[in-house]
Coordinates of C-alpha atoms and ligand atoms in Angstrom, one line a residue:
M1 CA 219.9 -26.2 164.8
N2 CA 219.8 -27.4 161.3
R3 CA 217.4 -30.2 162.3
I4 CA 215.1 -27.7 164.0
A5 CA 215.3 -25.3 161.0
G6 CA 214.4 -28.2 158.8
R7 CA 211.4 -29.2 160.9
T8 CA 210.2 -25.6 161.0
F9 CA 210.5 -25.4 157.3
I10 CA 208.4 -28.6 156.9
A11 CA 205.8 -27.3 159.4
M12 CA 205.6 -24.0 157.6
L13 CA 205.1 -25.9 154.3
L14 CA 202.2 -27.8 155.9
V15 CA 200.7 -24.6 157.3
F16 CA 200.8 -23.0 153.8
A17 CA 199.4 -26.1 152.2
L18 CA 196.5 -26.0 154.7
L19 CA 195.9 -22.3 154.2
G20 CA 196.1 -22.7 150.5
G21 CA 193.6 -25.6 150.5
T22 CA 191.2 -23.6 152.7
V23 CA 191.4 -20.6 150.4
F24 CA 190.9 -22.9 147.4
F25 CA 187.9 -24.6 149.0
L26 CA 186.3 -21.3 150.0
S27 CA 186.7 -19.7 146.6
E28 CA 185.4 -22.9 144.9
Y29 CA 182.5 -23.0 147.4
F30 CA 181.4 -19.5 146.7
A31 CA 182.1 -19.8 143.0
K32 CA 180.6 -23.2 142.4
G33 CA 178.5 -24.0 145.5
E34 CA 175.4 -23.3 143.6
E35 CA 176.4 -25.7 140.8
W36 CA 177.3 -28.5 143.4
V37 CA 174.1 -28.1 145.3
L38 CA 171.9 -27.9 142.2
F39 CA 173.6 -30.6 140.1
S40 CA 171.0 -32.4 138.2
G41 CA 171.3 -35.7 140.3
S42 CA 170.7 -34.0 143.6
P43 CA 167.7 -35.8 145.3
H44 CA 167.3 -32.9 147.7
V45 CA 166.3 -30.5 145.1
Y46 CA 164.8 -32.4 142.2
G47 CA 162.4 -35.2 141.7
G48 CA 164.6 -37.3 139.4
T49 CA 166.3 -34.9 137.0
K50 CA 163.5 -32.4 136.9
L51 CA 162.9 -29.3 139.0
S52 CA 160.2 -30.5 141.2
T53 CA 158.7 -27.3 142.4
G54 CA 157.9 -23.9 141.2
M55 CA 155.4 -22.1 139.0
I56 CA 155.6 -20.1 135.7
L57 CA 153.1 -17.2 135.3
D58 CA 152.3 -14.9 132.5
R59 CA 152.8 -11.1 132.8
D60 CA 149.4 -10.7 134.4
G61 CA 149.9 -13.5 136.9
A62 CA 148.0 -16.3 135.1
L63 CA 149.3 -19.8 135.7
L64 CA 151.1 -21.3 132.7
L65 CA 152.8 -24.2 134.4
D66 CA 153.0 -25.7 137.9
L67 CA 156.1 -27.9 138.1
S68 CA 155.2 -29.8 141.2
G69 CA 154.2 -33.5 140.7
D70 CA 153.4 -34.5 137.2
K71 CA 153.3 -30.8 136.0
T72 CA 150.1 -28.9 135.7
Y73 CA 149.7 -26.7 132.6
A74 CA 147.2 -23.8 132.1
P75 CA 143.6 -24.9 132.3
D76 CA 142.9 -23.4 128.8
A77 CA 143.8 -25.7 125.9
S78 CA 144.5 -22.9 123.4
L79 CA 146.8 -21.2 126.0
R80 CA 148.7 -24.5 126.5
K81 CA 149.3 -24.7 122.8
A82 CA 150.2 -21.1 122.4
M83 CA 152.8 -21.4 125.3
L84 CA 154.2 -24.8 124.3
H85 CA 157.5 -23.4 123.0
W86 CA 158.2 -21.6 126.3
T87 CA 156.8 -24.0 128.9
G88 CA 157.6 -27.3 127.1
D89 CA 156.0 -30.7 127.3
R90 CA 156.2 -33.6 129.9
Q91 CA 158.3 -35.7 127.5
G92 CA 161.0 -33.1 127.2
N93 CA 160.9 -33.0 123.4
V94 CA 160.4 -29.2 123.4
Y95 CA 163.6 -27.5 124.5
T96 CA 162.9 -25.0 127.3
P97 CA 166.1 -23.1 128.2
I98 CA 164.3 -20.7 130.5
L99 CA 163.6 -23.5 133.0
S100 CA 167.2 -24.7 133.3
E101 CA 168.6 -21.1 133.2
Y102 CA 166.6 -20.0 136.3
T103 CA 166.6 -23.3 138.3
P104 CA 168.9 -21.8 140.9
D105 CA 166.7 -18.8 141.3
M106 CA 163.6 -20.9 141.4
V107 CA 165.0 -23.2 144.1
G108 CA 166.3 -20.4 146.2
Y109 CA 170.0 -20.9 146.8
D110 CA 172.8 -18.7 148.3
A111 CA 176.3 -19.5 149.6
F112 CA 175.4 -18.8 153.3
N113 CA 172.1 -20.5 153.7
G114 CA 172.4 -23.2 151.0
V115 CA 169.0 -24.3 149.6
Y116 CA 167.0 -22.2 151.9
S117 CA 163.4 -22.4 150.9
Y118 CA 162.6 -24.9 148.3
A119 CA 160.7 -27.2 150.5
N120 CA 158.1 -24.8 151.8
E121 CA 157.9 -22.0 149.2
P122 CA 157.6 -22.7 145.5
G123 CA 159.6 -20.4 143.2
R124 CA 157.5 -18.2 140.9
M125 CA 158.8 -17.2 137.5
T126 CA 156.9 -14.4 135.9
L127 CA 157.2 -14.1 132.1
T128 CA 156.8 -10.9 130.0
L129 CA 154.4 -12.8 127.7
S130 CA 150.7 -11.9 127.6
S131 CA 148.3 -14.9 127.5
K132 CA 145.7 -12.8 125.7
A133 CA 148.2 -11.9 122.9
Q134 CA 149.5 -15.5 122.7
K135 CA 145.9 -16.8 122.3
A136 CA 145.1 -14.1 119.7
A137 CA 148.3 -14.9 117.8
L138 CA 147.5 -18.7 117.8
E139 CA 144.0 -18.1 116.6
A140 CA 145.1 -15.7 113.9
M141 CA 147.8 -18.1 112.6
G142 CA 145.2 -20.8 112.3
E143 CA 146.7 -23.7 110.3
R144 CA 149.6 -21.7 108.9
V145 CA 153.2 -22.6 109.8
G146 CA 155.5 -19.9 111.1
T147 CA 155.8 -17.4 113.9
V148 CA 154.4 -14.1 115.1
A149 CA 156.1 -12.0 117.7
V150 CA 155.8 -8.6 119.4
Y151 CA 158.1 -6.9 121.9
N152 CA 158.4 -3.5 123.6
Y153 CA 161.2 -1.7 121.9
R154 CA 161.8 0.6 124.9
T155 CA 162.0 -2.0 127.7
G156 CA 162.8 -5.2 125.7
E157 CA 159.8 -7.1 127.2
L158 CA 158.7 -9.9 124.8
L159 CA 154.9 -9.6 124.8
C160 CA 154.0 -12.3 122.3
A161 CA 155.9 -15.0 120.5
V162 CA 153.9 -17.9 119.1
T163 CA 155.3 -20.8 116.9
T164 CA 153.1 -22.9 114.8
P165 CA 152.6 -25.9 114.4
N166 CA 152.3 -26.8 118.1
F167 CA 150.3 -29.2 120.2
D168 CA 148.5 -29.4 123.6
P169 CA 150.9 -30.9 126.2
D170 CA 147.9 -32.3 128.0
N171 CA 146.7 -34.1 124.8
V172 CA 149.8 -35.0 122.8
P173 CA 149.0 -36.2 119.3
D174 CA 150.7 -39.1 117.5
I175 CA 153.5 -37.0 116.1
A176 CA 155.8 -39.9 115.2
G177 CA 153.0 -41.7 113.4
D178 CA 151.8 -38.6 111.5
T179 CA 152.3 -38.8 107.7
S180 CA 150.5 -35.6 106.7
G181 CA 153.6 -33.5 107.4
S182 CA 151.5 -31.1 109.5
Y183 CA 153.8 -31.6 112.5
E184 CA 157.0 -30.9 110.6
G185 CA 159.5 -29.2 113.0
V186 CA 156.8 -29.0 115.7
Y187 CA 159.4 -29.1 118.6
L188 CA 161.3 -26.1 117.2
N189 CA 160.7 -22.6 118.6
R190 CA 160.7 -20.9 115.2
F191 CA 160.9 -17.5 116.7
T192 CA 164.3 -18.2 118.3
Q193 CA 165.7 -21.2 116.5
S194 CA 164.8 -20.9 112.8
V195 CA 166.1 -18.8 109.9
Y196 CA 164.2 -17.6 106.9
I197 CA 165.0 -16.1 103.5
P198 CA 163.8 -12.6 104.2
G199 CA 162.8 -11.3 100.8
S200 CA 161.9 -7.7 100.6
I201 CA 161.8 -6.9 104.3
F202 CA 165.6 -7.0 103.9
K203 CA 165.2 -3.8 101.7
I204 CA 164.9 -2.0 105.1
A205 CA 168.5 -2.9 105.9
T206 CA 169.7 -1.9 102.4
L207 CA 167.8 1.4 102.5
A208 CA 169.3 2.1 106.0
A209 CA 172.8 1.3 104.6
A210 CA 172.2 3.7 101.7
L211 CA 171.0 6.5 104.0
E212 CA 174.1 6.0 106.2
T213 CA 176.5 5.9 103.2
R214 CA 175.2 8.8 101.1
R215 CA 173.8 12.2 102.2
D216 CA 172.3 12.8 98.8
M217 CA 170.4 9.5 98.8
E218 CA 167.0 11.2 99.2
D219 CA 167.5 13.4 96.2
M220 CA 168.2 10.4 93.8
R221 CA 165.7 9.1 91.3
F222 CA 165.4 5.6 90.0
T223 CA 164.0 4.4 86.8
C224 CA 162.3 0.9 86.5
D225 CA 161.6 -0.7 83.1
G226 CA 160.7 -4.0 84.7
V227 CA 164.2 -5.4 84.1
Y228 CA 167.5 -4.0 85.2
E229 CA 170.6 -5.5 83.6
I230 CA 173.5 -5.8 85.9
G231 CA 176.8 -7.7 85.3
S232 CA 176.0 -10.8 83.2
G233 CA 172.4 -11.1 84.5
D234 CA 169.4 -9.0 85.4
V235 CA 167.0 -8.1 88.2
T236 CA 163.3 -8.1 87.5
C237 CA 160.1 -6.5 88.9
E238 CA 156.6 -7.9 88.5
K239 CA 155.6 -4.6 86.8
I240 CA 157.2 -1.5 85.3
H241 CA 157.4 1.1 88.1
G242 CA 158.8 4.0 86.0
K243 CA 160.6 6.9 87.5
Q244 CA 160.5 7.0 91.3
D245 CA 162.0 8.9 94.2
L246 CA 163.6 6.9 97.0
K247 CA 160.4 6.8 99.1
S248 CA 158.3 5.4 96.2
A249 CA 161.0 2.9 95.2
F250 CA 160.7 1.6 98.8
S251 CA 156.9 1.5 98.9
N252 CA 156.8 0.0 95.5
S253 CA 159.4 -2.5 96.7
C254 CA 161.0 -2.0 93.3
N255 CA 163.8 -4.6 92.7
C256 CA 165.2 -2.6 89.8
A257 CA 165.6 0.5 92.0
F258 CA 167.1 -1.5 94.8
A259 CA 169.7 -3.0 92.4
Q260 CA 170.7 0.5 91.6
I261 CA 170.8 1.4 95.3
V262 CA 173.1 -1.6 96.0
E263 CA 175.4 -0.3 93.2
L264 CA 175.5 3.1 94.8
V265 CA 176.3 1.7 98.3
G266 CA 178.9 -0.8 97.1
R267 CA 179.6 -4.3 98.3
D268 CA 181.9 -3.5 101.2
K269 CA 179.7 -0.8 102.7
L270 CA 176.6 -2.9 102.4
Q271 CA 178.4 -5.8 104.3
Q272 CA 179.7 -3.3 106.9
Y273 CA 176.4 -1.7 107.6
V274 CA 174.4 -4.9 107.7
E275 CA 176.8 -6.1 110.4
Q276 CA 176.6 -2.8 112.2
F277 CA 172.8 -3.0 112.3
A278 CA 173.1 -6.5 113.8
V279 CA 170.4 -7.7 111.4
T280 CA 171.9 -11.2 111.2
E281 CA 173.6 -11.4 114.5
S282 CA 172.3 -13.9 117.1
V283 CA 170.8 -12.5 120.3
S284 CA 171.2 -14.1 123.7
F285 CA 168.7 -13.7 126.6
D286 CA 167.4 -15.9 129.4
G287 CA 169.5 -18.9 128.5
I288 CA 168.5 -18.7 124.9
T289 CA 170.8 -18.0 122.0
T290 CA 168.9 -17.3 118.8
A291 CA 169.8 -18.9 115.4
Q292 CA 172.5 -17.0 113.5
G293 CA 171.3 -15.3 110.3
N294 CA 173.4 -14.9 107.2
F295 CA 174.5 -12.0 105.0
D296 CA 177.8 -12.7 103.1
V297 CA 178.5 -10.8 99.9
S298 CA 182.2 -11.4 99.9
N299 CA 181.9 -13.4 96.7
A300 CA 178.8 -11.7 95.3
Y301 CA 179.1 -9.5 92.2
G302 CA 176.6 -7.9 89.8
E303 CA 173.3 -9.7 89.8
S304 CA 174.1 -11.8 92.9
L305 CA 175.1 -8.7 94.9
A306 CA 171.9 -6.9 93.8
W307 CA 169.7 -9.9 94.9
A308 CA 171.6 -10.0 98.3
G309 CA 170.4 -6.4 98.8
I310 CA 166.9 -7.5 97.9
G311 CA 166.8 -10.2 100.5
Q312 CA 167.5 -13.2 98.3
Y313 CA 170.9 -14.7 97.3
T314 CA 172.2 -16.5 100.5
D315 CA 170.5 -14.1 102.9
Q316 CA 168.9 -15.6 106.0
I317 CA 167.3 -13.9 109.0
N318 CA 166.2 -15.1 112.4
P319 CA 162.8 -13.6 113.3
C320 CA 163.9 -12.6 116.8
S321 CA 167.0 -10.7 115.6
F322 CA 165.1 -9.0 112.8
M323 CA 162.4 -7.9 115.2
G324 CA 165.2 -6.3 117.3
F325 CA 166.3 -4.5 114.1
M326 CA 162.8 -3.1 113.8
G327 CA 163.0 -2.1 117.4
A328 CA 166.3 -0.2 116.9
I329 CA 164.7 1.9 114.1
A330 CA 161.7 2.6 116.2
N331 CA 163.9 3.5 119.1
G332 CA 165.8 6.2 117.2
G333 CA 168.6 4.0 116.1
K334 CA 169.4 2.2 119.4
G335 CA 168.8 -1.5 119.7
V336 CA 167.2 -3.0 122.8
S337 CA 167.6 -6.7 123.4
P338 CA 164.4 -8.7 124.1
Y339 CA 163.9 -10.8 127.2
V340 CA 161.1 -13.2 128.3
V341 CA 161.7 -13.7 132.0
S342 CA 160.7 -10.7 134.1
T343 CA 161.2 -11.8 137.7
V344 CA 161.8 -14.9 139.9
Q345 CA 160.5 -14.9 143.4
V346 CA 160.9 -17.4 146.2
G347 CA 158.6 -16.7 149.1
S348 CA 159.3 -13.0 149.9
H349 CA 162.8 -13.1 148.2
R350 CA 163.1 -11.7 144.7
T351 CA 165.9 -13.9 143.4
Y352 CA 166.0 -12.5 139.9
R353 CA 164.8 -9.4 138.2
A354 CA 165.4 -8.6 134.5
K355 CA 168.2 -6.1 134.0
A356 CA 167.6 -2.7 132.4
A357 CA 167.8 -3.1 128.6
D358 CA 171.0 -2.3 126.9
N359 CA 170.9 0.5 124.4
R360 CA 173.4 0.0 121.6
R361 CA 173.4 2.6 118.8
V362 CA 173.3 0.7 115.5
M363 CA 172.5 3.6 113.2
S364 CA 172.2 7.4 113.4
G365 CA 169.0 9.0 114.7
A366 CA 168.6 10.8 111.4
T367 CA 168.6 7.5 109.4
A368 CA 166.1 6.0 111.9
Q369 CA 163.8 9.0 111.5
I370 CA 163.8 8.7 107.7
L371 CA 163.3 5.0 107.8
T372 CA 160.3 5.5 110.2
E373 CA 158.8 8.1 107.8
Y374 CA 159.2 5.7 104.8
L375 CA 157.9 2.7 106.7
R376 CA 154.9 4.7 107.7
N377 CA 154.4 5.8 104.1
N378 CA 154.3 2.1 103.1
V379 CA 151.3 1.5 105.4
E380 CA 149.5 4.6 104.2
V381 CA 149.9 4.2 100.5
K382 CA 150.2 0.4 100.1
Y383 CA 149.0 -1.8 103.0
G384 CA 146.1 0.3 104.3
A385 CA 146.2 2.3 107.6
E386 CA 142.6 1.1 108.2
N387 CA 144.0 -2.4 108.9
F388 CA 145.4 -0.9 112.2
P389 CA 142.7 1.4 113.5
G390 CA 143.9 4.0 116.0
L391 CA 147.6 2.9 115.6
T392 CA 150.5 4.5 113.7
V393 CA 152.0 1.4 112.2
C394 CA 155.2 1.5 110.2
A395 CA 156.1 -1.6 108.2
K396 CA 157.4 -3.5 105.2
T397 CA 156.2 -6.7 103.6
G398 CA 158.4 -9.4 102.1
T399 CA 158.1 -12.4 100.0
G400 CA 161.0 -14.8 100.4
E401 CA 161.4 -16.9 97.3
V402 CA 162.5 -20.4 98.5
G403 CA 162.6 -22.2 95.2
G404 CA 162.1 -25.9 94.7
G405 CA 158.5 -25.4 93.5
R406 CA 157.4 -24.2 96.9
K407 CA 155.3 -21.1 97.6
P408 CA 157.4 -18.2 98.9
N409 CA 157.6 -17.3 102.6
A410 CA 155.4 -14.4 103.5
M411 CA 157.0 -11.9 105.9
F412 CA 155.9 -8.7 107.5
A413 CA 158.0 -6.6 109.9
G414 CA 157.6 -3.2 111.5
F415 CA 156.5 -1.3 114.6
V416 CA 153.9 0.9 116.2
E417 CA 155.1 4.5 116.5
D418 CA 152.7 5.6 119.2
E419 CA 154.3 6.4 122.6
A420 CA 151.6 4.4 124.5
Y421 CA 152.4 1.3 122.5
P422 CA 156.1 1.1 121.7
Y423 CA 155.8 -2.3 120.0
A424 CA 157.9 -3.8 117.2
F425 CA 156.8 -7.0 115.5
I426 CA 157.5 -9.7 112.9
V427 CA 155.3 -12.2 111.2
A428 CA 156.7 -15.1 109.1
V429 CA 154.4 -17.6 107.4
E430 CA 156.1 -20.5 105.6
D431 CA 154.6 -21.3 102.1
G432 CA 152.5 -18.2 102.7
G433 CA 152.6 -16.5 99.4
Y434 CA 152.4 -12.7 99.4
G435 CA 153.4 -11.0 102.7
S436 CA 150.7 -8.4 102.7
S437 CA 147.6 -10.5 102.3
V438 CA 148.6 -13.3 104.7
C439 CA 150.6 -11.4 107.4
I440 CA 148.7 -8.2 107.9
P441 CA 145.4 -9.7 109.2
I442 CA 147.5 -11.8 111.6
I443 CA 149.5 -9.0 113.2
S444 CA 146.5 -6.7 113.1
K445 CA 144.6 -9.1 115.4
V446 CA 147.5 -9.4 117.8
L447 CA 148.1 -5.6 118.0
K448 CA 144.4 -5.1 118.6
V449 CA 144.6 -7.2 121.8
L450 CA 147.9 -5.6 123.0
C451 CA 146.9 -2.0 122.2
Q452 CA 143.6 -1.6 124.1
Ligands
ZN501 ZN1 160.4 -1.9 89.7

């Protein structure tokens, strides 16, 4: 009996081992099958290590890149340049995360059918970007270095995001041999991967923090004598602004007033609200994680703390995140994350569709409304509403002092308030000088194309 019992026990052990192994295999198969099939060395799916089939189209269906063979880019040279930082180059120098992120969807894989349709039907990835806006942005930037971007703050669709300098992937210049410096950082997508000293566009965040902290903020008055002594140092303005209410202090971009506003808010509250607004937080979408900004006033006192609230000190912003902050204000205080891939289709199968935008409240509706009114006032009294015919643009300029004898970075951030054109934007021009004169004509041309 004992011998039979022993054998039964061993047989049962083997049965359990088999069952366990089967369960393990099946769970691994369903969980990781896609990874196994689409691993980068698979000769069935790829030519070499590259996805060998599929097309990338703009929001209107225009061809941006056909991945078959040696890759075919858009027929238009300026469109090829404008799209470089999204569709990449043949050498692989430009990082294109959207391609790797959606390879499984482009190839057409599922656990029951395996790779079911790659051989006969190329995948079609449709982006949210507009070729017309990309080309207008490229032309408007000209020889300047930086980025210009626009997104829909209700849906999250990225309509335009151009980085300069760039190059034509069908006519690659001698970048390694260039000594003029005009291709510095050419492979970098400045919209997603760079950070800038924000300068005065950061006053939007400081103002928002002030409005969230104190109910009486709008009743306050601020006097500017051109210099405001604080701690052992001082904060200066380029001219004497005199006595101002909060709205005028903002449209004058008065540093002395903002030093006083920072004192009223206090260091801890300022830090807390900047974090809550997600101004410096990195954003993730479509396989991209944007560069992390910086706002750290834990060791900032007096003059340093004041300059931090004015967008200097150690402040850094990523253009994509800051554009999202503009979108949150425009959207009544709720942030909507951007995205660039709209759908992926293989044959008649829709293998991917962008999810509905998340709506995270970052500030009260009341604060967002006051900020909108103030940002609109800036355009009306300072920048000129005639620069944006037919559009209700709300915005703020900035001049990020970078030091080292270099010209400051010119910045411009804001949004269109009109229901038909719910677009938020940012422009950053390196060594650009003053934000208003450089950036306004650029975004004006892009919005003209998008809002018609
Ligand atoms: Zn002033």
